[in-house]
Coordinates of C-alpha atoms in Angstrom, one line a residue:
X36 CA 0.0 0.0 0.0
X37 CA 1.5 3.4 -1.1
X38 CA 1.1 6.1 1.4
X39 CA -0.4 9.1 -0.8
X40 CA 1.7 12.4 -0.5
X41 CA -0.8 14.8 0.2
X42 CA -2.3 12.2 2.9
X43 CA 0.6 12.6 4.5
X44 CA 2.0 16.1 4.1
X45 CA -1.0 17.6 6.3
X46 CA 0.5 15.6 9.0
X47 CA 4.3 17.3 8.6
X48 CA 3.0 21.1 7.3
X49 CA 2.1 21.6 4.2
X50 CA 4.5 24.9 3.9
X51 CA 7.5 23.0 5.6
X52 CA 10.4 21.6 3.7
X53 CA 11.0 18.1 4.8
X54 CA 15.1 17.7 4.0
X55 CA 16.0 16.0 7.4
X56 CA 14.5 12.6 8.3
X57 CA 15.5 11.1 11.8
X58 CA 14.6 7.5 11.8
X59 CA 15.3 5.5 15.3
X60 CA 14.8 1.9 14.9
X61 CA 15.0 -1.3 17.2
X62 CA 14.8 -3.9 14.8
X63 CA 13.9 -4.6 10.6
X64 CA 10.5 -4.8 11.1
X65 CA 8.9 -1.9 9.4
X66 CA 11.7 -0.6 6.9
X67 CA 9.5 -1.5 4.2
X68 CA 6.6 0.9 5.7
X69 CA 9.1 3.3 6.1
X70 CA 10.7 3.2 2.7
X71 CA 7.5 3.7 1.0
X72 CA 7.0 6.7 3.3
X73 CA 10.6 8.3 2.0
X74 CA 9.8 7.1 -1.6
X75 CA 6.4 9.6 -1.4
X76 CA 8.2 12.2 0.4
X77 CA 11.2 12.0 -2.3
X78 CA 8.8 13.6 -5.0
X79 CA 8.5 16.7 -3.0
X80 CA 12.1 17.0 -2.0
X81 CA 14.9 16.9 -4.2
X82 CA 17.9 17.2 -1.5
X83 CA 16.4 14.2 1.3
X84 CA 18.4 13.5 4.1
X85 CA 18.1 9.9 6.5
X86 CA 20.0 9.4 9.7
X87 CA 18.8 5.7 11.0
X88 CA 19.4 5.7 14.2
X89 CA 19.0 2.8 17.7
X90 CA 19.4 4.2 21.2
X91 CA 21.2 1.5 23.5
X92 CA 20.3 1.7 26.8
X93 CA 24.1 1.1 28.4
X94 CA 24.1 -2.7 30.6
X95 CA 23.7 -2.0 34.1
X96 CA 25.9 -5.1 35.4
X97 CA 29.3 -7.3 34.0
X98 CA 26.5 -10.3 33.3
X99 CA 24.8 -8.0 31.1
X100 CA 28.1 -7.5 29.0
X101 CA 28.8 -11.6 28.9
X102 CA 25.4 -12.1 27.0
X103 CA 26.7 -9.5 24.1
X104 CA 28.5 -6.8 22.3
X105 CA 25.4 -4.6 22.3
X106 CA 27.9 -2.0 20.4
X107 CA 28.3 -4.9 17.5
X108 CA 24.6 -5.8 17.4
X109 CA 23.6 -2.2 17.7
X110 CA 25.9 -1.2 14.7
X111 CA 24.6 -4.3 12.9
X112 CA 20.9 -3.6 13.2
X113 CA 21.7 0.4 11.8
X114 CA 24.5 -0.8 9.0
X115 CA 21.0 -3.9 8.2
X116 CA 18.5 -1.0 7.7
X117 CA 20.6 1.3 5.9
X118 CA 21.6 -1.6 3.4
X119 CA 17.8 -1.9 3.1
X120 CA 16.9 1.3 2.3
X121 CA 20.6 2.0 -0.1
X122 CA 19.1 -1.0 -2.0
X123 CA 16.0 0.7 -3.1
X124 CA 16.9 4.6 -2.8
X125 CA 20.8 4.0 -4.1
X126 CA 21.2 7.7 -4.6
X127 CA 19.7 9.0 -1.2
X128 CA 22.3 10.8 1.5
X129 CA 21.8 8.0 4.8
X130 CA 23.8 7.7 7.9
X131 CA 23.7 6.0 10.9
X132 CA 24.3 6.4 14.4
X133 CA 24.3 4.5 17.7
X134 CA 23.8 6.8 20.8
X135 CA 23.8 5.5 24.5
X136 CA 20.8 6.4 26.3
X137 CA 17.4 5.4 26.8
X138 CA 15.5 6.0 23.3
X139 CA 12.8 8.9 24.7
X140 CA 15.9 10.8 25.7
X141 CA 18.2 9.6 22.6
X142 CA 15.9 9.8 19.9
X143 CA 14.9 13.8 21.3
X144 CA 18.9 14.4 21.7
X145 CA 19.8 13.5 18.4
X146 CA 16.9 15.3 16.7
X147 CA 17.8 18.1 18.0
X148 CA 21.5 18.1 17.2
X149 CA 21.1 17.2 13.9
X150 CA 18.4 20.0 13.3
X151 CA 15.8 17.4 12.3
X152 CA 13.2 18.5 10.1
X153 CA 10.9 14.7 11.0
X154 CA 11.0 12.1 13.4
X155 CA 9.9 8.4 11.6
X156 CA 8.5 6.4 14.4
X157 CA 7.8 2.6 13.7
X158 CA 5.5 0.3 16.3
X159 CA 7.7 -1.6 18.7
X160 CA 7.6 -5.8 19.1
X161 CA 8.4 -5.1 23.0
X162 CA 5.2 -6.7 24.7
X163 CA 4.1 -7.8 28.1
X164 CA 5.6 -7.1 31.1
X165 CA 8.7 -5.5 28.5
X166 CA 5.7 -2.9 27.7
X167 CA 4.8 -2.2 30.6
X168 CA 8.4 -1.3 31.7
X169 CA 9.3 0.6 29.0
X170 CA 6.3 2.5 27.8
X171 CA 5.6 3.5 24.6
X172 CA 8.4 5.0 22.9
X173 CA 6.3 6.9 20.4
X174 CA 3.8 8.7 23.6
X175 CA 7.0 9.6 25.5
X176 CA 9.0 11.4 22.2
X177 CA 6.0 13.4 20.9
X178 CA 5.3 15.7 23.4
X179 CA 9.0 16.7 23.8
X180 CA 10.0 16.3 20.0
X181 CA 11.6 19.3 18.6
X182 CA 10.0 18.6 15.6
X183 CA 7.0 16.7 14.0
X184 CA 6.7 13.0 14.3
X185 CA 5.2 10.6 12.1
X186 CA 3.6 6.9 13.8
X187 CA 3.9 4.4 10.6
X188 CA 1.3 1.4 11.2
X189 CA 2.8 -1.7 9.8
X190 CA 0.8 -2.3 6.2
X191 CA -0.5 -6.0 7.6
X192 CA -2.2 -4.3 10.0
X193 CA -4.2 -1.9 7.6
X194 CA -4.5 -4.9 5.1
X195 CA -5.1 -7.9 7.0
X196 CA -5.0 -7.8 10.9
X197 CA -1.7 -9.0 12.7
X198 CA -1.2 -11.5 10.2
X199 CA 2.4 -11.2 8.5
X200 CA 3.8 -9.0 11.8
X201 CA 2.8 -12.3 13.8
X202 CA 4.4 -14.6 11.0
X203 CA 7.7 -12.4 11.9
X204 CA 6.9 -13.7 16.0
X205 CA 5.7 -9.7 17.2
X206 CA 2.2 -9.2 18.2
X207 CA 1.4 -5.7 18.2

């Protein structure tokens, strides 16, 4: 499903240049909702600019280090999404970063160093009593974002329920 332009651009400002698009991510889940998103946007900018980004929250103990370089798998996940999106926008200006911090606080930080133009927020697979720790990502960044912030909904759920999010093991 291909998100219409002027469906969306209501959302961002209609008068406002989108150039600078801050995408935090926490896993592969929804970079096809999100490249459709940059595809319609494209057509009304001609100098688009992606940073992907993942907030790692630093391990709080030495047995948190033994189960993982979360540096590694953190730079993995960004370098696996950028690949993703360089393979269908080949000529598109995309960096990544990996910042240490809880995301709320990262994904505000960053936005607003890099002068941020749009925040790309994708649903979560954290569930349970994970939810219920963390919170919602999303309600926590939008009332302190220095800019606007977009909520993609993954396409399975606008075509057909839960079913392919679920096939990936995530219930929403």
């Amino acid at each position: 499903m291909r998100h219409k332009i002027d469906t969306w651009l209501p959302l961002v400002g209609v008068k406002q240049v989108i150039k600078k698009i801050l995408i935090p991510v926490e896993d592969e889940l929804f970079v096809d909702e999100i490249s459709d998103f940059i595809s319609d946007l494209q057509a009304a900018s001609d100098d688009l600019r992606l940073r992907i980004m993942h907030a790692e929250i630093p391990p709080a103990s030495l047995t948190a280090l033994k189960k993982g370089d979360p540096d590694t798998d953190s730079s993995k996940l960004v370098d696996a999404v950028r690949t993703r999106l360089k393979g269908k926008f080949p000529y598109q200006n995309i960096e990544t970063v990996v910042v240490d911090g809880t995301p709320k606080e990262a994904i505000i930080d960053e936005a607003r160093a890099w002068d941020a133009d749009l925040i790309l927020l994708g649903p979560h697979g954290v569930r349970g009593l994970g939810k219920l720790i963390l919170g919602s990502v999303a309600a926590s960044v939008i009332p302190d974002a220095p800019c606007n912030v977009v909520l993609m909904k993954p396409l399975s759920q606008m075509k057909n329920g839960q079913k392919e999010v679920e096939k990936q093991g995530v219930t929403l």
